Short mmCIF file of N, CA, C and O in Angstrom, two decimals:
data_model
loop_
_atom_site.label_atom_id
_atom_site.label_comp_id
_atom_site.label_asym_id
_atom_site.label_seq_id
_atom_site.Cartn_x
_atom_site.Cartn_y
_atom_site.Cartn_z
N ALA A 1317 -26.38 19.52 -123.77
CA ALA A 1317 -26.99 19.63 -122.46
C ALA A 1317 -27.05 18.26 -121.79
O ALA A 1317 -26.95 18.18 -120.57
N LEU A 1318 -27.20 17.18 -122.57
CA LEU A 1318 -27.25 15.85 -121.97
C LEU A 1318 -25.89 15.45 -121.40
O LEU A 1318 -25.81 14.72 -120.44
N VAL A 1319 -24.81 15.95 -122.00
CA VAL A 1319 -23.48 15.57 -121.55
C VAL A 1319 -23.07 16.37 -120.32
O VAL A 1319 -22.58 15.81 -119.35
N PHE A 1320 -23.25 17.67 -120.36
CA PHE A 1320 -22.74 18.51 -119.28
C PHE A 1320 -23.72 18.74 -118.15
O PHE A 1320 -23.34 19.21 -117.10
N GLY A 1321 -24.94 18.44 -118.31
CA GLY A 1321 -25.89 18.62 -117.24
C GLY A 1321 -27.22 17.99 -117.56
O GLY A 1321 -28.13 18.68 -118.00
N PRO A 1322 -27.34 16.69 -117.40
CA PRO A 1322 -28.59 16.02 -117.72
C PRO A 1322 -29.73 16.61 -116.91
O PRO A 1322 -29.64 16.73 -115.69
N SER A 1323 -30.74 17.01 -117.59
CA SER A 1323 -31.91 17.57 -116.91
C SER A 1323 -33.14 17.23 -117.71
O SER A 1323 -33.05 16.92 -118.90
N ARG A 1324 -34.26 17.30 -117.08
CA ARG A 1324 -35.51 16.99 -117.78
C ARG A 1324 -35.79 17.95 -118.92
O ARG A 1324 -36.17 17.51 -120.01
N PRO A 1325 -35.60 19.26 -118.75
CA PRO A 1325 -35.86 20.15 -119.89
C PRO A 1325 -34.94 19.87 -121.08
O PRO A 1325 -35.38 19.86 -122.23
N ALA A 1326 -33.66 19.62 -120.82
CA ALA A 1326 -32.72 19.33 -121.91
C ALA A 1326 -33.11 18.02 -122.60
O ALA A 1326 -33.10 17.92 -123.82
N ALA A 1327 -33.45 17.02 -121.83
CA ALA A 1327 -33.83 15.73 -122.40
C ALA A 1327 -35.15 15.84 -123.16
O ALA A 1327 -35.32 15.23 -124.22
N ALA A 1328 -36.08 16.63 -122.64
CA ALA A 1328 -37.35 16.81 -123.34
C ALA A 1328 -37.13 17.53 -124.67
O ALA A 1328 -37.74 17.16 -125.68
N ALA A 1329 -36.27 18.52 -124.68
CA ALA A 1329 -35.96 19.23 -125.93
C ALA A 1329 -35.28 18.29 -126.93
O ALA A 1329 -35.61 18.28 -128.11
N ALA A 1330 -34.33 17.49 -126.46
CA ALA A 1330 -33.66 16.53 -127.33
C ALA A 1330 -34.65 15.51 -127.88
O ALA A 1330 -34.61 15.15 -129.06
N THR A 1331 -35.55 15.06 -127.04
CA THR A 1331 -36.57 14.10 -127.47
C THR A 1331 -37.46 14.70 -128.55
O THR A 1331 -37.73 14.06 -129.57
N ALA A 1332 -37.90 15.92 -128.34
CA ALA A 1332 -38.77 16.58 -129.32
C ALA A 1332 -38.04 16.78 -130.65
O ALA A 1332 -38.60 16.48 -131.72
N LEU A 1333 -36.81 17.26 -130.60
CA LEU A 1333 -36.05 17.46 -131.84
C LEU A 1333 -35.79 16.15 -132.58
O LEU A 1333 -35.95 16.08 -133.80
N LEU A 1334 -35.42 15.12 -131.85
CA LEU A 1334 -35.17 13.83 -132.48
C LEU A 1334 -36.46 13.26 -133.08
O LEU A 1334 -36.42 12.64 -134.15
N ALA A 1335 -37.57 13.46 -132.42
CA ALA A 1335 -38.84 12.97 -132.96
C ALA A 1335 -39.17 13.68 -134.27
O ALA A 1335 -39.60 13.04 -135.24
N VAL A 1336 -38.94 14.99 -134.32
CA VAL A 1336 -39.20 15.74 -135.55
C VAL A 1336 -38.27 15.29 -136.67
O VAL A 1336 -38.70 15.05 -137.81
N PHE A 1337 -36.98 15.14 -136.37
CA PHE A 1337 -36.01 14.70 -137.39
C PHE A 1337 -36.33 13.27 -137.86
O PHE A 1337 -36.21 12.97 -139.04
N THR A 1338 -36.74 12.42 -136.95
CA THR A 1338 -37.08 11.05 -137.31
C THR A 1338 -38.30 11.02 -138.21
O THR A 1338 -38.35 10.28 -139.20
N ALA A 1339 -39.29 11.85 -137.91
CA ALA A 1339 -40.48 11.94 -138.77
C ALA A 1339 -40.10 12.44 -140.16
O ALA A 1339 -40.62 11.95 -141.17
N ALA A 1340 -39.17 13.37 -140.23
CA ALA A 1340 -38.73 13.89 -141.53
C ALA A 1340 -38.01 12.79 -142.32
O ALA A 1340 -38.16 12.69 -143.55
N ILE A 1341 -37.23 11.96 -141.64
CA ILE A 1341 -36.54 10.86 -142.32
C ILE A 1341 -37.55 9.85 -142.85
O ILE A 1341 -37.42 9.37 -143.98
N VAL A 1342 -38.55 9.53 -142.04
CA VAL A 1342 -39.59 8.59 -142.49
C VAL A 1342 -40.31 9.15 -143.71
O VAL A 1342 -40.57 8.44 -144.69
N ARG A 1343 -40.63 10.42 -143.67
CA ARG A 1343 -41.31 11.07 -144.81
C ARG A 1343 -40.43 11.02 -146.07
O ARG A 1343 -40.90 10.70 -147.16
N ALA A 1344 -39.16 11.33 -145.91
CA ALA A 1344 -38.24 11.30 -147.05
C ALA A 1344 -38.08 9.87 -147.57
O ALA A 1344 -38.00 9.65 -148.78
N ARG A 1345 -38.07 8.91 -146.68
CA ARG A 1345 -37.96 7.50 -147.09
C ARG A 1345 -39.15 7.10 -147.95
O ARG A 1345 -38.99 6.40 -148.94
N ARG A 1346 -40.32 7.53 -147.57
CA ARG A 1346 -41.52 7.22 -148.35
C ARG A 1346 -41.47 7.86 -149.73
O ARG A 1346 -41.90 7.27 -150.71
N ARG A 1347 -40.95 9.06 -149.81
CA ARG A 1347 -40.90 9.79 -151.09
C ARG A 1347 -39.74 9.37 -151.98
O ARG A 1347 -39.89 9.29 -153.19
N LEU A 1348 -38.57 9.11 -151.37
CA LEU A 1348 -37.35 8.92 -152.15
C LEU A 1348 -36.84 7.48 -152.21
O LEU A 1348 -35.93 7.18 -152.96
N GLY A 1349 -37.38 6.60 -151.39
CA GLY A 1349 -36.91 5.22 -151.38
C GLY A 1349 -35.93 4.95 -150.26
O GLY A 1349 -35.77 5.75 -149.34
N ARG A 1350 -35.28 3.79 -150.36
CA ARG A 1350 -34.42 3.32 -149.27
C ARG A 1350 -33.15 4.15 -149.09
O ARG A 1350 -32.66 4.32 -147.98
N ARG A 1351 -32.58 4.65 -150.16
CA ARG A 1351 -31.36 5.46 -150.08
C ARG A 1351 -31.73 6.93 -150.08
O ARG A 1351 -32.40 7.41 -150.98
N LEU A 1352 -31.26 7.64 -149.06
CA LEU A 1352 -31.57 9.06 -148.94
C LEU A 1352 -30.33 9.89 -149.21
O LEU A 1352 -29.23 9.54 -148.77
N PRO A 1353 -30.48 11.01 -149.92
CA PRO A 1353 -29.33 11.87 -150.14
C PRO A 1353 -28.88 12.50 -148.83
O PRO A 1353 -29.69 12.84 -147.98
N CYS A 1354 -27.58 12.61 -148.68
CA CYS A 1354 -27.04 13.19 -147.45
C CYS A 1354 -26.05 14.29 -147.83
O CYS A 1354 -25.02 14.02 -148.45
N GLY A 1355 -26.34 15.50 -147.45
CA GLY A 1355 -25.44 16.61 -147.71
C GLY A 1355 -24.58 16.93 -146.50
O GLY A 1355 -24.06 18.02 -146.38
N CYS A 1356 -24.40 15.95 -145.62
CA CYS A 1356 -23.63 16.15 -144.40
C CYS A 1356 -22.20 16.59 -144.72
O CYS A 1356 -21.51 15.95 -145.50
N PHE A 1357 -21.79 17.68 -144.15
CA PHE A 1357 -20.44 18.21 -144.30
C PHE A 1357 -20.07 18.38 -145.77
O PHE A 1357 -18.93 18.18 -146.16
N GLY A 1358 -21.04 18.74 -146.59
CA GLY A 1358 -20.77 19.02 -147.99
C GLY A 1358 -20.72 17.77 -148.87
O GLY A 1358 -20.45 17.86 -150.06
N GLY A 1359 -20.99 16.60 -148.30
CA GLY A 1359 -20.95 15.36 -149.07
C GLY A 1359 -22.16 15.22 -149.98
O GLY A 1359 -23.19 15.83 -149.78
N ARG A 1360 -22.01 14.40 -151.00
CA ARG A 1360 -23.09 14.16 -151.94
C ARG A 1360 -23.47 12.69 -152.00
O ARG A 1360 -24.09 12.25 -152.94
N ARG A 1361 -23.10 11.94 -151.00
CA ARG A 1361 -23.41 10.51 -150.98
C ARG A 1361 -24.83 10.27 -150.48
O ARG A 1361 -25.49 11.18 -150.01
N THR A 1362 -25.25 9.03 -150.59
CA THR A 1362 -26.56 8.66 -150.05
C THR A 1362 -26.35 7.78 -148.83
O THR A 1362 -25.30 7.16 -148.66
N ARG A 1363 -27.36 7.74 -147.99
CA ARG A 1363 -27.32 6.94 -146.77
C ARG A 1363 -28.53 6.00 -146.77
O ARG A 1363 -29.59 6.35 -147.27
N ASP A 1364 -28.35 4.86 -146.17
CA ASP A 1364 -29.47 3.93 -146.01
C ASP A 1364 -30.38 4.49 -144.92
O ASP A 1364 -29.93 4.78 -143.81
N ALA A 1365 -31.65 4.62 -145.24
CA ALA A 1365 -32.61 5.21 -144.30
C ALA A 1365 -32.70 4.39 -143.02
O ALA A 1365 -32.89 4.94 -141.93
N ARG A 1366 -32.54 3.07 -143.13
CA ARG A 1366 -32.63 2.21 -141.93
C ARG A 1366 -31.53 2.53 -140.93
O ARG A 1366 -31.77 2.55 -139.72
N ALA A 1367 -30.32 2.78 -141.42
CA ALA A 1367 -29.21 3.11 -140.52
C ALA A 1367 -29.44 4.45 -139.83
O ALA A 1367 -29.19 4.60 -138.64
N VAL A 1368 -29.95 5.41 -140.58
CA VAL A 1368 -30.23 6.73 -140.01
C VAL A 1368 -31.34 6.63 -138.98
O VAL A 1368 -31.27 7.23 -137.90
N LEU A 1369 -32.37 5.86 -139.29
CA LEU A 1369 -33.48 5.68 -138.34
C LEU A 1369 -33.01 4.94 -137.08
O LEU A 1369 -33.42 5.30 -135.97
N ALA A 1370 -32.16 3.93 -137.25
CA ALA A 1370 -31.65 3.20 -136.08
C ALA A 1370 -30.85 4.13 -135.17
O ALA A 1370 -30.99 4.08 -133.94
N ARG A 1371 -30.03 4.99 -135.77
CA ARG A 1371 -29.27 5.95 -134.96
C ARG A 1371 -30.20 6.87 -134.20
O ARG A 1371 -30.05 7.10 -133.00
N ASN A 1372 -31.21 7.41 -134.89
CA ASN A 1372 -32.13 8.34 -134.25
C ASN A 1372 -32.94 7.68 -133.14
O ASN A 1372 -33.16 8.27 -132.09
N VAL A 1373 -33.36 6.44 -133.37
CA VAL A 1373 -34.14 5.73 -132.35
C VAL A 1373 -33.29 5.48 -131.11
O VAL A 1373 -33.76 5.65 -129.98
N SER A 1374 -32.02 5.10 -131.28
CA SER A 1374 -31.17 4.88 -130.11
C SER A 1374 -30.95 6.18 -129.34
O SER A 1374 -30.99 6.19 -128.10
N LEU A 1375 -30.73 7.27 -130.05
CA LEU A 1375 -30.59 8.57 -129.37
C LEU A 1375 -31.89 8.99 -128.70
O LEU A 1375 -31.89 9.57 -127.61
N LEU A 1376 -32.99 8.70 -129.35
CA LEU A 1376 -34.31 9.03 -128.80
C LEU A 1376 -34.56 8.26 -127.50
O LEU A 1376 -35.06 8.82 -126.52
N LEU A 1377 -34.19 6.99 -127.48
CA LEU A 1377 -34.36 6.20 -126.25
C LEU A 1377 -33.49 6.73 -125.12
O LEU A 1377 -33.94 6.79 -123.97
N LEU A 1378 -32.27 7.15 -125.43
CA LEU A 1378 -31.41 7.73 -124.41
C LEU A 1378 -32.01 9.02 -123.86
O LEU A 1378 -32.06 9.23 -122.65
N ALA A 1379 -32.49 9.88 -124.76
CA ALA A 1379 -33.09 11.14 -124.32
C ALA A 1379 -34.34 10.88 -123.48
O ALA A 1379 -34.58 11.56 -122.48
N LEU A 1380 -35.13 9.91 -123.89
CA LEU A 1380 -36.34 9.57 -123.12
C LEU A 1380 -35.98 9.04 -121.73
O LEU A 1380 -36.64 9.38 -120.74
N ALA A 1381 -34.93 8.22 -121.65
CA ALA A 1381 -34.50 7.69 -120.35
C ALA A 1381 -34.08 8.82 -119.42
O ALA A 1381 -34.43 8.83 -118.24
N VAL A 1382 -33.34 9.79 -119.95
CA VAL A 1382 -32.91 10.92 -119.13
C VAL A 1382 -34.12 11.77 -118.74
O VAL A 1382 -34.24 12.23 -117.61
N ALA A 1383 -35.05 11.97 -119.67
CA ALA A 1383 -36.23 12.78 -119.39
C ALA A 1383 -37.07 12.14 -118.28
O ALA A 1383 -37.60 12.83 -117.41
N MET A 1384 -37.17 10.82 -118.33
CA MET A 1384 -37.99 10.13 -117.32
C MET A 1384 -37.29 10.06 -115.97
O MET A 1384 -37.93 10.17 -114.93
N ALA A 1385 -35.97 9.90 -115.97
CA ALA A 1385 -35.23 9.78 -114.71
C ALA A 1385 -35.02 11.14 -114.06
O ALA A 1385 -34.99 11.24 -112.84
N GLY A 1386 -34.87 12.17 -114.86
CA GLY A 1386 -34.69 13.52 -114.32
C GLY A 1386 -33.41 13.66 -113.52
O GLY A 1386 -32.43 12.97 -113.76
N PRO A 1387 -33.40 14.54 -112.53
CA PRO A 1387 -32.18 14.82 -111.77
C PRO A 1387 -31.68 13.63 -110.96
O PRO A 1387 -30.55 13.62 -110.52
N SER A 1388 -32.50 12.62 -110.77
CA SER A 1388 -32.05 11.48 -109.97
C SER A 1388 -31.18 10.53 -110.79
O SER A 1388 -30.72 9.52 -110.27
N TRP A 1389 -30.95 10.86 -112.05
CA TRP A 1389 -30.12 10.01 -112.91
C TRP A 1389 -28.75 9.84 -112.26
O TRP A 1389 -28.19 10.79 -111.71
N ALA A 1390 -28.16 8.68 -112.32
CA ALA A 1390 -26.94 8.35 -111.58
C ALA A 1390 -25.78 9.30 -111.85
O ALA A 1390 -25.04 9.64 -110.94
N LEU A 1391 -25.62 9.76 -113.08
CA LEU A 1391 -24.47 10.61 -113.40
C LEU A 1391 -24.74 12.10 -113.18
O LEU A 1391 -23.82 12.89 -113.26
N ALA A 1392 -25.98 12.46 -112.92
CA ALA A 1392 -26.33 13.88 -112.86
C ALA A 1392 -25.49 14.65 -111.85
O ALA A 1392 -25.06 15.76 -112.11
N GLY A 1393 -25.23 14.07 -110.70
CA GLY A 1393 -24.47 14.79 -109.68
C GLY A 1393 -22.97 14.77 -109.92
O GLY A 1393 -22.24 15.57 -109.37
N ARG A 1394 -22.49 13.87 -110.77
CA ARG A 1394 -21.06 13.72 -110.98
C ARG A 1394 -20.52 14.52 -112.16
O ARG A 1394 -19.33 14.74 -112.25
N LEU A 1395 -21.38 14.90 -113.07
CA LEU A 1395 -20.91 15.63 -114.25
C LEU A 1395 -20.66 17.09 -113.93
O LEU A 1395 -21.35 17.69 -113.14
N ARG A 1396 -19.66 17.63 -114.60
CA ARG A 1396 -19.35 19.05 -114.43
C ARG A 1396 -18.86 19.58 -115.76
O ARG A 1396 -18.44 18.82 -116.63
N ALA A 1397 -18.89 20.87 -115.92
CA ALA A 1397 -18.39 21.48 -117.14
C ALA A 1397 -16.87 21.34 -117.17
O ALA A 1397 -16.21 21.38 -116.12
N PRO A 1398 -16.29 21.14 -118.35
CA PRO A 1398 -14.83 21.00 -118.43
C PRO A 1398 -14.12 22.31 -118.10
O PRO A 1398 -14.64 23.39 -118.34
N THR A 1399 -12.93 22.18 -117.55
CA THR A 1399 -12.12 23.37 -117.26
C THR A 1399 -11.43 23.81 -118.54
O THR A 1399 -11.37 23.08 -119.53
N THR A 1400 -10.86 24.99 -118.52
CA THR A 1400 -10.15 25.52 -119.68
C THR A 1400 -8.99 24.61 -120.08
O THR A 1400 -8.75 24.38 -121.26
N GLU A 1401 -8.30 24.05 -119.09
CA GLU A 1401 -7.16 23.17 -119.36
C GLU A 1401 -7.61 21.87 -120.03
O GLU A 1401 -6.82 21.20 -120.68
N GLU A 1402 -8.85 21.48 -119.87
CA GLU A 1402 -9.35 20.23 -120.46
C GLU A 1402 -9.90 20.42 -121.87
O GLU A 1402 -10.02 19.46 -122.61
N LEU A 1403 -10.21 21.65 -122.24
CA LEU A 1403 -10.84 21.88 -123.53
C LEU A 1403 -9.90 21.65 -124.71
O LEU A 1403 -10.29 21.05 -125.72
N LEU A 1404 -8.66 22.11 -124.62
CA LEU A 1404 -7.72 21.95 -125.73
C LEU A 1404 -7.43 20.49 -126.03
O LEU A 1404 -7.55 20.06 -127.18
N PRO A 1405 -7.07 19.67 -125.04
CA PRO A 1405 -6.85 18.26 -125.35
C PRO A 1405 -8.10 17.58 -125.91
O PRO A 1405 -8.01 16.76 -126.82
N ALA A 1406 -9.25 17.93 -125.39
CA ALA A 1406 -10.50 17.34 -125.90
C ALA A 1406 -10.72 17.74 -127.35
O ALA A 1406 -11.10 16.91 -128.19
N ALA A 1407 -10.47 18.99 -127.67
CA ALA A 1407 -10.63 19.46 -129.05
C ALA A 1407 -9.63 18.76 -129.98
O ALA A 1407 -9.98 18.36 -131.09
N LEU A 1408 -8.39 18.59 -129.52
CA LEU A 1408 -7.38 17.90 -130.33
C LEU A 1408 -7.76 16.44 -130.57
O LEU A 1408 -7.57 15.92 -131.67
N VAL A 1409 -8.31 15.79 -129.56
CA VAL A 1409 -8.75 14.40 -129.73
C VAL A 1409 -9.88 14.34 -130.75
O VAL A 1409 -9.92 13.45 -131.60
N MET A 1410 -10.81 15.29 -130.69
CA MET A 1410 -11.92 15.30 -131.64
C MET A 1410 -11.42 15.53 -133.07
O MET A 1410 -11.89 14.89 -134.01
N VAL A 1411 -10.48 16.45 -133.24
CA VAL A 1411 -9.91 16.70 -134.57
C VAL A 1411 -9.19 15.46 -135.08
O VAL A 1411 -9.36 15.05 -136.23
N ALA A 1412 -8.41 14.82 -134.21
CA ALA A 1412 -7.70 13.60 -134.61
C ALA A 1412 -8.68 12.49 -134.98
O ALA A 1412 -8.46 11.76 -135.95
N ALA A 1413 -9.76 12.36 -134.24
CA ALA A 1413 -10.77 11.35 -134.56
C ALA A 1413 -11.42 11.65 -135.91
O ALA A 1413 -11.67 10.74 -136.71
N GLY A 1414 -11.67 12.91 -136.19
CA GLY A 1414 -12.23 13.29 -137.50
C GLY A 1414 -11.28 12.97 -138.64
O GLY A 1414 -11.69 12.47 -139.69
N ILE A 1415 -10.00 13.25 -138.43
CA ILE A 1415 -9.00 12.93 -139.46
C ILE A 1415 -8.90 11.42 -139.66
O ILE A 1415 -8.86 10.93 -140.80
N ALA A 1416 -8.90 10.66 -138.57
CA ALA A 1416 -8.83 9.20 -138.67
C ALA A 1416 -10.05 8.65 -139.41
O ALA A 1416 -9.92 7.77 -140.26
N LEU A 1417 -11.22 9.17 -139.11
CA LEU A 1417 -12.43 8.73 -139.80
C LEU A 1417 -12.35 9.05 -141.29
O LEU A 1417 -12.71 8.24 -142.13
N SER A 1418 -11.86 10.23 -141.61
CA SER A 1418 -11.71 10.63 -143.01
C SER A 1418 -10.74 9.70 -143.74
O SER A 1418 -11.00 9.29 -144.87
N LEU A 1419 -9.63 9.37 -143.10
CA LEU A 1419 -8.66 8.45 -143.71
C LEU A 1419 -9.24 7.06 -143.88
O LEU A 1419 -9.01 6.39 -144.89
N LEU A 1420 -10.01 6.60 -142.91
CA LEU A 1420 -10.65 5.28 -143.02
C LEU A 1420 -11.65 5.25 -144.18
O LEU A 1420 -11.72 4.26 -144.91
N ARG A 1421 -12.40 6.30 -144.34
CA ARG A 1421 -13.35 6.37 -145.45
C ARG A 1421 -12.62 6.37 -146.79
O ARG A 1421 -13.03 5.69 -147.72
N ALA A 1422 -11.54 7.12 -146.88
CA ALA A 1422 -10.77 7.15 -148.13
C ALA A 1422 -10.18 5.77 -148.42
O ALA A 1422 -10.20 5.31 -149.57
N ALA A 1423 -9.68 5.09 -147.40
CA ALA A 1423 -9.13 3.75 -147.59
C ALA A 1423 -10.22 2.78 -148.02
O ALA A 1423 -10.01 1.93 -148.90
N ALA A 1424 -11.41 2.90 -147.44
CA ALA A 1424 -12.51 2.02 -147.81
C ALA A 1424 -12.92 2.25 -149.26
O ALA A 1424 -13.23 1.29 -149.98
N ARG A 1425 -12.90 3.49 -149.72
CA ARG A 1425 -13.22 3.77 -151.12
C ARG A 1425 -12.18 3.19 -152.06
O ARG A 1425 -12.50 2.69 -153.14
N LEU A 1426 -10.92 3.23 -151.66
CA LEU A 1426 -9.86 2.66 -152.49
C LEU A 1426 -9.95 1.14 -152.58
O LEU A 1426 -9.63 0.54 -153.62
N LEU A 1427 -10.40 0.53 -151.50
CA LEU A 1427 -10.48 -0.94 -151.45
C LEU A 1427 -11.78 -1.49 -152.02
O LEU A 1427 -11.89 -2.68 -152.24
N ASP A 1428 -12.76 -0.62 -152.20
CA ASP A 1428 -14.07 -1.04 -152.70
C ASP A 1428 -13.97 -1.41 -154.18
O ASP A 1428 -13.62 -0.58 -155.00
N PRO A 1429 -14.28 -2.67 -154.54
CA PRO A 1429 -14.13 -3.08 -155.93
C PRO A 1429 -15.20 -2.50 -156.86
O PRO A 1429 -15.03 -2.52 -158.06
N ALA A 1430 -16.28 -2.00 -156.31
CA ALA A 1430 -17.37 -1.49 -157.17
C ALA A 1430 -17.12 -0.14 -157.69
O ALA A 1430 -16.44 0.64 -157.77
#
């Protein structure tokens, strides 16, 4: 909702969800320590809680900025939903980015001496 139509209700919902997720991360950090298990996309690795919290705080600040600015936000009038012709190339770019990220992670694991 923030991408295709910034609005106060969408930003307020994003803010509330991010606040709840951030509180859950803080709680897990207290219970489990600095490294938190991450089952993202079926993975079994751990993540540094500080990195996850930094990501959430940056997203939270963005959502708060949109919530406070409301419809007068500079991009609000310029954004539109993508057309059908734009969806396929966008999806292909996202798939390619996912594959590239996966290859970079595999290369980093191969190069990691530990």
